[in-house]
Coordinates of C-alpha atoms in Angstrom, one line a residue:
X23 CA -56.6 55.8 63.1
X24 CA -59.4 54.5 65.3
X25 CA -61.5 51.7 63.7
X26 CA -64.9 50.4 64.7
X27 CA -65.7 47.1 63.0
X28 CA -69.1 45.5 63.1
X29 CA -70.3 42.0 62.2
X30 CA -72.1 41.8 58.9
X31 CA -75.5 41.2 60.5
X32 CA -75.2 44.6 62.3
X33 CA -75.3 46.5 59.0
X34 CA -79.0 47.4 59.2
X35 CA -78.3 49.1 62.6
X36 CA -75.9 51.5 60.9
X37 CA -78.6 52.7 58.5
X38 CA -77.0 51.8 55.1
X39 CA -77.6 54.0 52.1
X40 CA -77.0 53.4 48.4
X41 CA -75.5 49.9 47.8
X42 CA -74.9 49.5 51.5
X43 CA -71.2 50.5 51.5
X44 CA -71.9 53.9 53.2
X45 CA -73.9 54.5 56.4
X46 CA -76.0 57.3 57.7
X47 CA -75.2 56.7 61.3
X48 CA -71.8 57.8 62.8
X49 CA -70.4 55.1 65.1
X50 CA -68.0 57.7 66.7
X51 CA -70.6 60.3 67.5
X52 CA -73.9 58.4 67.6
X53 CA -77.1 60.4 67.4
X54 CA -79.4 57.8 69.0
X55 CA -82.5 60.1 68.7
X56 CA -82.0 60.0 64.9
X57 CA -80.6 56.5 64.6
X58 CA -82.0 54.5 67.6
X59 CA -80.9 51.1 66.1
X60 CA -77.3 52.1 66.4
X61 CA -77.6 51.8 70.2
X62 CA -78.0 48.0 69.8
X63 CA -75.0 47.5 67.6
X64 CA -71.8 46.1 69.0
X65 CA -68.4 46.9 67.4
X66 CA -64.8 45.8 67.9
X67 CA -62.5 48.8 68.2
X68 CA -58.8 49.1 67.3
X69 CA -56.4 52.0 67.3
X70 CA -53.7 51.7 64.8
X71 CA -50.3 53.2 65.3
X72 CA -47.7 53.9 62.6
X73 CA -46.6 50.7 60.9
X74 CA -49.7 48.7 62.1
X75 CA -51.8 46.7 59.7
X76 CA -55.5 45.7 60.1
X77 CA -57.5 43.0 58.3
X78 CA -61.2 43.7 57.9
X79 CA -63.2 40.6 57.0
X80 CA -65.2 40.7 53.8
X81 CA -68.7 42.1 54.4
X82 CA -67.8 43.6 57.8
X83 CA -69.2 47.2 58.0
X84 CA -66.6 49.5 59.5
X85 CA -66.0 53.2 60.1
X86 CA -62.6 54.9 60.6
X87 CA -61.7 58.0 62.5
X88 CA -58.5 59.8 61.6
X89 CA -57.4 61.3 64.9
X90 CA -54.4 63.0 63.2
X91 CA -52.9 63.4 59.8
X92 CA -52.1 60.0 58.3
X93 CA -51.3 58.1 55.1
X94 CA -53.1 54.8 54.4
X95 CA -52.8 52.1 51.8
X96 CA -55.8 49.9 51.2
X97 CA -56.1 46.7 49.1
X98 CA -59.0 44.3 48.4
X99 CA -58.2 40.7 47.6
X100 CA -60.6 38.4 45.7
X101 CA -60.0 34.6 45.5
X102 CA -60.5 33.4 42.0

């Protein structure tokens, strides 16, 4: 899996829709004619291998590209 993780203040450059959890712009195949703000966004990129784990900070917009068949487990933690 290839991850692109953005800082929270970059979210408007991804063209959020709905409640801001989904984005119109595709960080992996950017269409800068349609989404010009995406060109100014900066992302950290990570490629996970089998057995790897990634921590995505709360509020950090991210997109994931499955480069091959994979199985993932996701969990959200909330401090009480």
